[in-house]
mmCIF file of N, CA, C and O in Angstrom:
data_model
loop_
_atom_site.group_PDB
_atom_site.id
_atom_site.type_symbol
_atom_site.label_atom_id
_atom_site.label_comp_id
_atom_site.label_asym_id
_atom_site.label_seq_id
_atom_site.Cartn_x
_atom_site.Cartn_y
_atom_site.Cartn_z
ATOM 1 N N ILE P 2 49.359 -12.640 -62.209
ATOM 2 C CA ILE P 2 48.492 -11.674 -62.865
ATOM 3 C C ILE P 2 47.123 -12.288 -63.114
ATOM 4 O O ILE P 2 46.105 -11.671 -62.833
ATOM 5 N N VAL P 3 47.115 -13.507 -63.641
ATOM 6 C CA VAL P 3 45.852 -14.169 -63.975
ATOM 7 C C VAL P 3 45.016 -14.400 -62.722
ATOM 8 O O VAL P 3 43.800 -14.196 -62.734
ATOM 9 N N GLU P 4 45.671 -14.799 -61.625
ATOM 10 C CA GLU P 4 44.933 -15.034 -60.380
ATOM 11 C C GLU P 4 44.279 -13.752 -59.869
ATOM 12 O O GLU P 4 43.137 -13.772 -59.416
ATOM 13 N N ARG P 5 45.007 -12.650 -59.932
ATOM 14 C CA ARG P 5 44.438 -11.375 -59.465
ATOM 15 C C ARG P 5 43.293 -10.928 -60.364
ATOM 16 O O ARG P 5 42.280 -10.421 -59.880
ATOM 17 N N LEU P 6 43.439 -11.108 -61.677
ATOM 18 C CA LEU P 6 42.352 -10.741 -62.589
ATOM 19 C C LEU P 6 41.130 -11.621 -62.371
ATOM 20 O O LEU P 6 39.997 -11.131 -62.376
ATOM 21 N N ASP P 7 41.342 -12.921 -62.170
ATOM 22 C CA ASP P 7 40.225 -13.834 -61.922
ATOM 23 C C ASP P 7 39.506 -13.496 -60.622
ATOM 24 O O ASP P 7 38.272 -13.492 -60.563
ATOM 25 N N ALA P 8 40.270 -13.217 -59.561
ATOM 26 C CA ALA P 8 39.649 -12.864 -58.278
ATOM 27 C C ALA P 8 38.844 -11.574 -58.405
ATOM 28 O O ALA P 8 37.747 -11.457 -57.853
ATOM 29 N N THR P 9 39.360 -10.634 -59.163
ATOM 30 C CA THR P 9 38.645 -9.371 -59.371
ATOM 31 C C THR P 9 37.378 -9.593 -60.172
ATOM 32 O O THR P 9 36.319 -9.055 -59.835
ATOM 33 N N ARG P 10 37.456 -10.406 -61.225
ATOM 34 C CA ARG P 10 36.260 -10.689 -62.036
ATOM 35 C C ARG P 10 35.190 -11.390 -61.212
ATOM 36 O O ARG P 10 34.001 -11.090 -61.344
ATOM 37 N N ASP P 11 35.591 -12.326 -60.358
ATOM 38 C CA ASP P 11 34.628 -13.012 -59.492
ATOM 39 C C ASP P 11 33.958 -12.033 -58.538
ATOM 40 O O ASP P 11 32.749 -12.082 -58.332
ATOM 41 N N LEU P 12 34.741 -11.141 -57.949
ATOM 42 C CA LEU P 12 34.198 -10.136 -57.036
ATOM 43 C C LEU P 12 33.217 -9.212 -57.744
ATOM 44 O O LEU P 12 32.125 -8.942 -57.249
ATOM 45 N N VAL P 13 33.597 -8.758 -58.934
ATOM 46 C CA VAL P 13 32.747 -7.835 -59.686
ATOM 47 C C VAL P 13 31.478 -8.528 -60.156
ATOM 48 O O VAL P 13 30.390 -7.947 -60.120
ATOM 49 N N ALA P 14 31.587 -9.785 -60.572
ATOM 50 C CA ALA P 14 30.407 -10.520 -61.030
ATOM 51 C C ALA P 14 29.407 -10.728 -59.899
ATOM 52 O O ALA P 14 28.199 -10.752 -60.127
ATOM 53 N N ALA P 15 29.892 -10.852 -58.672
ATOM 54 C CA ALA P 15 29.018 -11.103 -57.523
ATOM 55 C C ALA P 15 28.643 -9.824 -56.775
ATOM 56 O O ALA P 15 28.052 -9.898 -55.709
ATOM 57 N N ARG P 16 28.960 -8.655 -57.337
ATOM 58 C CA ARG P 16 28.731 -7.412 -56.584
ATOM 59 C C ARG P 16 27.268 -7.109 -56.331
ATOM 60 O O ARG P 16 26.948 -6.407 -55.393
ATOM 61 N N PHE P 17 26.371 -7.659 -57.136
ATOM 62 C CA PHE P 17 24.945 -7.410 -56.916
ATOM 63 C C PHE P 17 24.355 -8.429 -55.930
ATOM 64 O O PHE P 17 23.397 -8.114 -55.240
ATOM 65 N N GLN P 18 24.942 -9.628 -55.856
ATOM 66 C CA GLN P 18 24.484 -10.623 -54.891
ATOM 67 C C GLN P 18 25.043 -10.339 -53.496
ATOM 68 O O GLN P 18 24.406 -10.633 -52.505
ATOM 69 N N ASP P 19 26.261 -9.787 -53.433
ATOM 70 C CA ASP P 19 26.899 -9.506 -52.145
ATOM 71 C C ASP P 19 27.513 -8.105 -52.179
ATOM 72 O O ASP P 19 28.743 -7.952 -52.252
ATOM 73 N N PRO P 20 26.671 -7.062 -52.120
ATOM 74 C CA PRO P 20 27.200 -5.702 -52.209
ATOM 75 C C PRO P 20 28.127 -5.328 -51.054
ATOM 76 O O PRO P 20 29.030 -4.520 -51.226
ATOM 77 N N ALA P 21 27.944 -5.941 -49.892
ATOM 78 C CA ALA P 21 28.813 -5.634 -48.749
ATOM 79 C C ALA P 21 30.250 -6.087 -49.016
ATOM 80 O O ALA P 21 31.197 -5.382 -48.659
ATOM 81 N N ALA P 22 30.409 -7.233 -49.639
ATOM 82 C CA ALA P 22 31.752 -7.730 -49.963
ATOM 83 C C ALA P 22 32.421 -6.819 -50.983
ATOM 84 O O ALA P 22 33.624 -6.544 -50.892
ATOM 85 N N PHE P 23 31.650 -6.342 -51.957
ATOM 86 C CA PHE P 23 32.212 -5.431 -52.962
ATOM 87 C C PHE P 23 32.626 -4.110 -52.322
ATOM 88 O O PHE P 23 33.700 -3.581 -52.592
ATOM 89 N N ARG P 24 31.787 -3.575 -51.440
ATOM 90 C CA ARG P 24 32.110 -2.304 -50.771
ATOM 91 C C ARG P 24 33.325 -2.428 -49.851
ATOM 92 O O ARG P 24 34.057 -1.475 -49.652
ATOM 93 N N ALA P 25 33.549 -3.605 -49.290
ATOM 94 C CA ALA P 25 34.680 -3.810 -48.382
ATOM 95 C C ALA P 25 35.983 -4.122 -49.121
ATOM 96 O O ALA P 25 37.065 -3.996 -48.544
ATOM 97 N N ALA P 26 35.893 -4.509 -50.393
ATOM 98 C CA ALA P 26 37.083 -4.893 -51.157
ATOM 99 C C ALA P 26 38.006 -3.700 -51.380
ATOM 100 O O ALA P 26 37.556 -2.565 -51.524
ATOM 101 N N VAL P 27 39.285 -3.986 -51.380
ATOM 102 C CA VAL P 27 40.289 -2.963 -51.676
ATOM 103 C C VAL P 27 40.760 -3.184 -53.108
ATOM 104 O O VAL P 27 41.392 -4.199 -53.411
ATOM 105 N N LEU P 28 40.416 -2.260 -53.980
ATOM 106 C CA LEU P 28 40.825 -2.334 -55.379
ATOM 107 C C LEU P 28 41.941 -1.329 -55.622
ATOM 108 O O LEU P 28 41.906 -0.211 -55.103
ATOM 109 N N ARG P 29 42.916 -1.753 -56.411
ATOM 110 C CA ARG P 29 44.054 -0.886 -56.748
ATOM 111 C C ARG P 29 44.338 -0.992 -58.241
ATOM 112 O O ARG P 29 44.077 -2.030 -58.846
ATOM 113 N N PRO P 30 44.931 0.041 -58.806
ATOM 114 C CA PRO P 30 45.385 -0.072 -60.196
ATOM 115 C C PRO P 30 46.493 -1.123 -60.289
ATOM 116 O O PRO P 30 47.378 -1.173 -59.428
ATOM 117 N N PRO P 31 46.447 -1.981 -61.287
ATOM 118 C CA PRO P 31 47.483 -3.012 -61.396
ATOM 119 C C PRO P 31 48.828 -2.397 -61.793
ATOM 120 O O PRO P 31 48.876 -1.464 -62.589
ATOM 121 N N PRO P 32 49.905 -2.926 -61.237
ATOM 122 C CA PRO P 32 51.224 -2.354 -61.520
ATOM 123 C C PRO P 32 51.707 -2.595 -62.948
ATOM 124 O O PRO P 32 52.650 -1.951 -63.388
ATOM 125 N N TRP P 33 51.056 -3.480 -63.685
ATOM 126 C CA TRP P 33 51.509 -3.773 -65.036
ATOM 127 C C TRP P 33 50.896 -2.846 -66.091
ATOM 128 O O TRP P 33 51.239 -2.935 -67.253
ATOM 129 N N LEU P 34 50.015 -1.936 -65.688
ATOM 130 C CA LEU P 34 49.465 -0.957 -66.622
ATOM 131 C C LEU P 34 50.080 0.418 -66.357
ATOM 132 O O LEU P 34 50.366 0.770 -65.220
ATOM 133 N N ALA P 35 50.251 1.185 -67.419
ATOM 134 C CA ALA P 35 50.847 2.519 -67.280
ATOM 135 C C ALA P 35 49.808 3.590 -67.581
ATOM 136 O O ALA P 35 48.975 3.439 -68.480
ATOM 137 N N LEU P 36 49.874 4.662 -66.811
ATOM 138 C CA LEU P 36 49.030 5.824 -67.037
ATOM 139 C C LEU P 36 49.783 6.733 -67.996
ATOM 140 O O LEU P 36 50.905 7.148 -67.713
ATOM 141 N N GLU P 37 49.179 7.015 -69.141
ATOM 142 C CA GLU P 37 49.831 7.842 -70.156
ATOM 143 C C GLU P 37 48.974 9.065 -70.442
ATOM 144 O O GLU P 37 47.776 8.958 -70.668
ATOM 145 N N ARG P 38 49.626 10.202 -70.425
ATOM 146 C CA ARG P 38 48.949 11.462 -70.740
ATOM 147 C C ARG P 38 49.535 11.999 -72.026
ATOM 148 O O ARG P 38 50.749 12.044 -72.189
ATOM 149 N N SER P 39 48.671 12.417 -72.933
ATOM 150 C CA SER P 39 49.150 13.045 -74.161
ATOM 151 C C SER P 39 48.659 14.486 -74.190
ATOM 152 O O SER P 39 47.569 14.796 -73.709
ATOM 153 N N SER P 40 49.500 15.349 -74.697
ATOM 154 C CA SER P 40 49.132 16.757 -74.762
ATOM 155 C C SER P 40 49.455 17.295 -76.151
ATOM 156 O O SER P 40 50.204 16.690 -76.914
ATOM 157 N N VAL P 41 48.905 18.442 -76.446
ATOM 158 C CA VAL P 41 49.115 19.084 -77.737
ATOM 159 C C VAL P 41 49.329 20.577 -77.489
ATOM 160 O O VAL P 41 48.747 21.149 -76.573
ATOM 161 N N HIS P 42 50.184 21.163 -78.292
ATOM 162 C CA HIS P 42 50.430 22.602 -78.171
ATOM 163 C C HIS P 42 49.505 23.296 -79.165
ATOM 164 O O HIS P 42 49.523 23.025 -80.354
ATOM 165 N N ASP P 43 48.679 24.200 -78.674
ATOM 166 C CA ASP P 43 47.700 24.864 -79.531
ATOM 167 C C ASP P 43 48.166 26.227 -80.037
ATOM 168 O O ASP P 43 47.382 27.016 -80.531
ATOM 169 N N GLY P 44 49.456 26.505 -79.919
ATOM 170 C CA GLY P 44 49.987 27.786 -80.361
ATOM 171 C C GLY P 44 50.259 28.734 -79.209
ATOM 172 O O GLY P 44 51.042 29.668 -79.344
ATOM 173 N N PHE P 45 49.596 28.508 -78.096
ATOM 174 C CA PHE P 45 49.774 29.360 -76.927
ATOM 175 C C PHE P 45 50.335 28.589 -75.735
ATOM 176 O O PHE P 45 51.157 29.094 -74.998
ATOM 177 N N ALA P 46 49.856 27.388 -75.555
ATOM 178 C CA ALA P 46 50.282 26.581 -74.415
ATOM 179 C C ALA P 46 49.955 25.120 -74.692
ATOM 180 O O ALA P 46 49.207 24.791 -75.618
ATOM 181 N N PHE P 47 50.538 24.238 -73.876
ATOM 182 C CA PHE P 47 50.196 22.827 -73.975
ATOM 183 C C PHE P 47 48.891 22.580 -73.232
ATOM 184 O O PHE P 47 48.649 23.144 -72.176
ATOM 185 N N ARG P 48 48.046 21.746 -73.807
ATOM 186 C CA ARG P 48 46.823 21.335 -73.127
ATOM 187 C C ARG P 48 46.705 19.820 -73.238
ATOM 188 O O ARG P 48 47.148 19.223 -74.217
ATOM 189 N N GLU P 49 46.143 19.241 -72.210
ATOM 190 C CA GLU P 49 46.011 17.790 -72.178
ATOM 191 C C GLU P 49 44.973 17.349 -73.194
ATOM 192 O O GLU P 49 43.873 17.890 -73.265
ATOM 193 N N ARG P 50 45.363 16.376 -73.993
ATOM 194 C CA ARG P 50 44.459 15.876 -75.020
ATOM 195 C C ARG P 50 43.746 14.611 -74.577
ATOM 196 O O ARG P 50 42.542 14.471 -74.776
ATOM 197 N N ALA P 51 44.487 13.702 -73.966
ATOM 198 C CA ALA P 51 43.872 12.434 -73.554
ATOM 199 C C ALA P 51 44.691 11.794 -72.448
ATOM 200 O O ALA P 51 45.888 12.037 -72.324
ATOM 201 N N VAL P 52 44.012 10.975 -71.671
ATOM 202 C CA VAL P 52 44.664 10.170 -70.636
ATOM 203 C C VAL P 52 44.256 8.725 -70.895
ATOM 204 O O VAL P 52 43.069 8.422 -71.004
ATOM 205 N N HIS P 53 45.245 7.850 -71.002
ATOM 206 C CA HIS P 53 45.009 6.423 -71.219
ATOM 207 C C HIS P 53 45.599 5.638 -70.061
ATOM 208 O O HIS P 53 46.664 5.968 -69.557
ATOM 209 N N PHE P 54 44.892 4.611 -69.670
ATOM 210 C CA PHE P 54 45.395 3.663 -68.687
ATOM 211 C C PHE P 54 45.264 2.302 -69.333
ATOM 212 O O PHE P 54 44.162 1.799 -69.517
ATOM 213 N N GLY P 55 46.400 1.736 -69.707
ATOM 214 C CA GLY P 55 46.356 0.523 -70.509
ATOM 215 C C GLY P 55 45.826 0.893 -71.881
ATOM 216 O O GLY P 55 46.253 1.873 -72.479
ATOM 217 N N ALA P 56 44.861 0.139 -72.369
ATOM 218 C CA ALA P 56 44.302 0.384 -73.694
ATOM 219 C C ALA P 56 43.078 1.297 -73.663
ATOM 220 O O ALA P 56 42.524 1.611 -74.709
ATOM 221 N N PHE P 57 42.665 1.732 -72.475
ATOM 222 C CA PHE P 57 41.419 2.478 -72.352
ATOM 223 C C PHE P 57 41.670 3.964 -72.115
ATOM 224 O O PHE P 57 42.531 4.344 -71.335
ATOM 225 N N ARG P 58 40.876 4.775 -72.753
ATOM 226 C CA ARG P 58 40.917 6.220 -72.537
ATOM 227 C C ARG P 58 40.046 6.544 -71.317
ATOM 228 O O ARG P 58 38.936 6.033 -71.187
ATOM 229 N N LEU P 59 40.560 7.385 -70.443
ATOM 230 C CA LEU P 59 39.845 7.741 -69.224
ATOM 231 C C LEU P 59 39.224 9.117 -69.341
ATOM 232 O O LEU P 59 39.836 10.034 -69.875
ATOM 233 N N ASP P 60 38.019 9.236 -68.807
ATOM 234 C CA ASP P 60 37.438 10.568 -68.676
ATOM 235 C C ASP P 60 37.863 11.107 -67.302
ATOM 236 O O ASP P 60 38.423 10.374 -66.489
ATOM 237 N N PRO P 61 37.641 12.375 -67.014
ATOM 238 C CA PRO P 61 38.093 12.942 -65.741
ATOM 239 C C PRO P 61 37.539 12.231 -64.507
ATOM 240 O O PRO P 61 38.232 12.088 -63.500
ATOM 241 N N GLU P 62 36.290 11.760 -64.572
ATOM 242 C CA GLU P 62 35.701 11.060 -63.425
ATOM 243 C C GLU P 62 36.401 9.728 -63.175
ATOM 244 O O GLU P 62 36.700 9.375 -62.033
ATOM 245 N N GLU P 63 36.685 8.987 -64.244
ATOM 246 C CA GLU P 63 37.382 7.710 -64.092
ATOM 247 C C GLU P 63 38.805 7.917 -63.567
ATOM 248 O O GLU P 63 39.273 7.163 -62.723
ATOM 249 N N LEU P 64 39.478 8.954 -64.046
ATOM 250 C CA LEU P 64 40.823 9.254 -63.570
ATOM 251 C C LEU P 64 40.804 9.581 -62.079
ATOM 252 O O LEU P 64 41.648 9.100 -61.316
ATOM 253 N N ALA P 65 39.833 10.363 -61.644
ATOM 254 C CA ALA P 65 39.722 10.703 -60.224
ATOM 255 C C ALA P 65 39.472 9.452 -59.380
ATOM 256 O O ALA P 65 40.050 9.300 -58.296
ATOM 257 N N LEU P 66 38.641 8.544 -59.868
ATOM 258 C CA LEU P 66 38.386 7.295 -59.135
ATOM 259 C C LEU P 66 39.655 6.447 -59.041
ATOM 260 O O LEU P 66 39.965 5.907 -57.984
ATOM 261 N N LEU P 67 40.386 6.336 -60.137
ATOM 262 C CA LEU P 67 41.637 5.571 -60.115
ATOM 263 C C LEU P 67 42.621 6.163 -59.112
ATOM 264 O O LEU P 67 43.284 5.431 -58.379
ATOM 265 N N GLU P 68 42.711 7.464 -59.076
ATOM 266 C CA GLU P 68 43.650 8.113 -58.171
ATOM 267 C C GLU P 68 43.243 7.948 -56.709
ATOM 268 O O GLU P 68 44.087 7.966 -55.823
ATOM 269 N N ARG P 69 41.937 7.788 -56.440
ATOM 270 C CA ARG P 69 41.473 7.603 -55.064
ATOM 271 C C ARG P 69 41.621 6.172 -54.576
ATOM 272 O O ARG P 69 41.517 5.913 -53.371
ATOM 273 N N CYS P 70 41.857 5.221 -55.470
ATOM 274 C CA CYS P 70 42.032 3.814 -55.084
ATOM 275 C C CYS P 70 43.444 3.632 -54.538
ATOM 276 O O CYS P 70 44.361 3.222 -55.233
ATOM 277 N N ASP P 71 43.609 3.942 -53.263
ATOM 278 C CA ASP P 71 44.937 3.976 -52.657
ATOM 279 C C ASP P 71 45.029 3.091 -51.422
ATOM 280 O O ASP P 71 45.778 3.381 -50.498
ATOM 281 N N GLY P 72 44.263 2.031 -51.388
ATOM 282 C CA GLY P 72 44.306 1.134 -50.235
ATOM 283 C C GLY P 72 43.072 1.207 -49.359
ATOM 284 O O GLY P 72 42.971 0.487 -48.383
ATOM 285 N N ARG P 73 42.143 2.088 -49.709
ATOM 286 C CA ARG P 73 40.881 2.163 -48.970
ATOM 287 C C ARG P 73 39.874 1.240 -49.629
ATOM 288 O O ARG P 73 39.985 0.909 -50.803
ATOM 289 N N GLY P 74 38.860 0.860 -48.890
ATOM 290 C CA GLY P 74 37.802 0.010 -49.431
ATOM 291 C C GLY P 74 36.972 0.749 -50.467
ATOM 292 O O GLY P 74 36.916 1.981 -50.484
ATOM 293 N N VAL P 75 36.315 -0.007 -51.306
ATOM 294 C CA VAL P 75 35.485 0.572 -52.365
ATOM 295 C C VAL P 75 34.424 1.489 -51.779
ATOM 296 O O VAL P 75 34.143 2.559 -52.324
ATOM 297 N N GLY P 76 33.835 1.116 -50.650
ATOM 298 C CA GLY P 76 32.813 1.944 -50.011
ATOM 299 C C GLY P 76 33.323 3.309 -49.597
ATOM 300 O O GLY P 76 32.577 4.283 -49.594
ATOM 301 N N GLU P 77 34.604 3.410 -49.258
ATOM 302 C CA GLU P 77 35.193 4.696 -48.889
ATOM 303 C C GLU P 77 35.563 5.521 -50.118
ATOM 304 O O GLU P 77 35.517 6.743 -50.077
ATOM 305 N N VAL P 78 35.957 4.853 -51.185
ATOM 306 C CA VAL P 78 36.383 5.532 -52.406
ATOM 307 C C VAL P 78 35.182 6.092 -53.163
ATOM 308 O O VAL P 78 35.218 7.216 -53.655
ATOM 309 N N ALA P 79 34.108 5.307 -53.244
ATOM 310 C CA ALA P 79 32.926 5.707 -54.007
ATOM 311 C C ALA P 79 32.142 6.780 -53.270
ATOM 312 O O ALA P 79 31.990 6.727 -52.052
ATOM 313 N N GLU P 80 31.672 7.746 -54.018
ATOM 314 C CA GLU P 80 30.893 8.839 -53.438
ATOM 315 C C GLU P 80 29.392 8.635 -53.599
ATOM 316 O O GLU P 80 28.617 9.435 -53.126
ATOM 317 N N GLY P 81 28.998 7.594 -54.300
ATOM 318 C CA GLY P 81 27.588 7.319 -54.508
ATOM 319 C C GLY P 81 27.426 6.103 -55.392
ATOM 320 O O GLY P 81 28.393 5.409 -55.719
ATOM 321 N N GLU P 82 26.193 5.844 -55.777
ATOM 322 C CA GLU P 82 25.911 4.667 -56.607
ATOM 323 C C GLU P 82 26.587 4.751 -57.972
ATOM 324 O O GLU P 82 27.056 3.754 -58.494
ATOM 325 N N ARG P 83 26.619 5.946 -58.538
ATOM 326 C CA ARG P 83 27.279 6.114 -59.846
ATOM 327 C C ARG P 83 28.761 5.768 -59.752
ATOM 328 O O ARG P 83 29.306 5.079 -60.608
ATOM 329 N N SER P 84 29.415 6.211 -58.686
ATOM 330 C CA SER P 84 30.836 5.897 -58.493
ATOM 331 C C SER P 84 31.049 4.402 -58.287
ATOM 332 O O SER P 84 32.022 3.836 -58.792
ATOM 333 N N LEU P 85 30.151 3.765 -57.544
ATOM 334 C CA LEU P 85 30.251 2.312 -57.360
ATOM 335 C C LEU P 85 30.164 1.585 -58.693
ATOM 336 O O LEU P 85 30.916 0.647 -58.957
ATOM 337 N N GLU P 86 29.225 2.012 -59.522
ATOM 338 C CA GLU P 86 29.063 1.385 -60.835
ATOM 339 C C GLU P 86 30.295 1.618 -61.705
ATOM 340 O O GLU P 86 30.748 0.711 -62.403
ATOM 341 N N ARG P 87 30.854 2.825 -61.663
ATOM 342 C CA ARG P 87 32.056 3.128 -62.451
ATOM 343 C C ARG P 87 33.243 2.300 -61.965
ATOM 344 O O ARG P 87 34.044 1.820 -62.768
ATOM 345 N N LEU P 88 33.382 2.123 -60.653
ATOM 346 C CA LEU P 88 34.455 1.280 -60.125
ATOM 347 C C LEU P 88 34.294 -0.163 -60.585
ATOM 348 O O LEU P 88 35.271 -0.830 -60.922
ATOM 349 N N GLY P 89 33.053 -0.656 -60.600
ATOM 350 C CA GLY P 89 32.794 -2.003 -61.103
ATOM 351 C C GLY P 89 33.176 -2.129 -62.565
ATOM 352 O O GLY P 89 33.764 -3.129 -62.986
ATOM 353 N N LEU P 90 32.873 -1.108 -63.357
ATOM 354 C CA LEU P 90 33.214 -1.122 -64.782
ATOM 355 C C LEU P 90 34.733 -1.093 -64.972
ATOM 356 O O LEU P 90 35.275 -1.828 -65.800
ATOM 357 N N LEU P 91 35.422 -0.269 -64.199
ATOM 358 C CA LEU P 91 36.883 -0.224 -64.292
ATOM 359 C C LEU P 91 37.496 -1.572 -63.919
ATOM 360 O O LEU P 91 38.450 -2.028 -64.547
ATOM 361 N N ALA P 92 36.937 -2.218 -62.899
ATOM 362 C CA ALA P 92 37.439 -3.540 -62.490
ATOM 363 C C ALA P 92 37.139 -4.585 -63.553
ATOM 364 O O ALA P 92 37.983 -5.462 -63.823
ATOM 365 N N GLU P 93 35.974 -4.508 -64.183
ATOM 366 C CA GLU P 93 35.657 -5.451 -65.261
ATOM 367 C C GLU P 93 36.641 -5.331 -66.414
ATOM 368 O O GLU P 93 36.973 -6.315 -67.061
ATOM 369 N N ARG P 94 37.077 -4.130 -66.691
ATOM 370 C CA ARG P 94 38.042 -3.885 -67.773
ATOM 371 C C ARG P 94 39.465 -4.320 -67.406
ATOM 372 O O ARG P 94 40.348 -4.302 -68.241
ATOM 373 N N GLY P 95 39.702 -4.637 -66.146
ATOM 374 C CA GLY P 95 41.042 -5.024 -65.709
ATOM 375 C C GLY P 95 41.897 -3.834 -65.300
ATOM 376 O O GLY P 95 43.116 -3.963 -65.155
ATOM 377 N N MET P 96 41.261 -2.683 -65.084
ATOM 378 C CA MET P 96 41.993 -1.480 -64.706
ATOM 379 C C MET P 96 42.131 -1.342 -63.197
ATOM 380 O O MET P 96 42.836 -0.468 -62.712
ATOM 381 N N LEU P 97 41.436 -2.184 -62.453
ATOM 382 C CA LEU P 97 41.558 -2.278 -61.000
ATOM 383 C C LEU P 97 41.576 -3.746 -60.642
ATOM 384 O O LEU P 97 40.868 -4.552 -61.260
ATOM 385 N N VAL P 98 42.392 -4.106 -59.665
ATOM 386 C CA VAL P 98 42.453 -5.503 -59.220
ATOM 387 C C VAL P 98 42.408 -5.557 -57.701
ATOM 388 O O VAL P 98 42.706 -4.577 -57.023
ATOM 389 N N VAL P 99 42.040 -6.734 -57.205
ATOM 390 C CA VAL P 99 41.981 -6.967 -55.756
ATOM 391 C C VAL P 99 43.387 -7.095 -55.220
ATOM 392 O O VAL P 99 44.234 -7.671 -55.796
#
């Protein structure tokens, strides 16, 4: 676990010096974290209240990025610069590993 986290941190730290290496990297959600969804019944139906992956709450964009990390390179998963930055942030948090 530590080796994978260290390799991911090194890759993310160097993403501005070597953007091609970051775009070619294959990031995946680590198997030791669980995706948890909580919902609440509002009197009429259940609605999703929050989605957590590990200790972090995900917004819909982050959840979509995590779901797209399925063995493709970062350059294929990201739809633009904002997505690249969000993937880097998720990897910094330990929510994606090499």
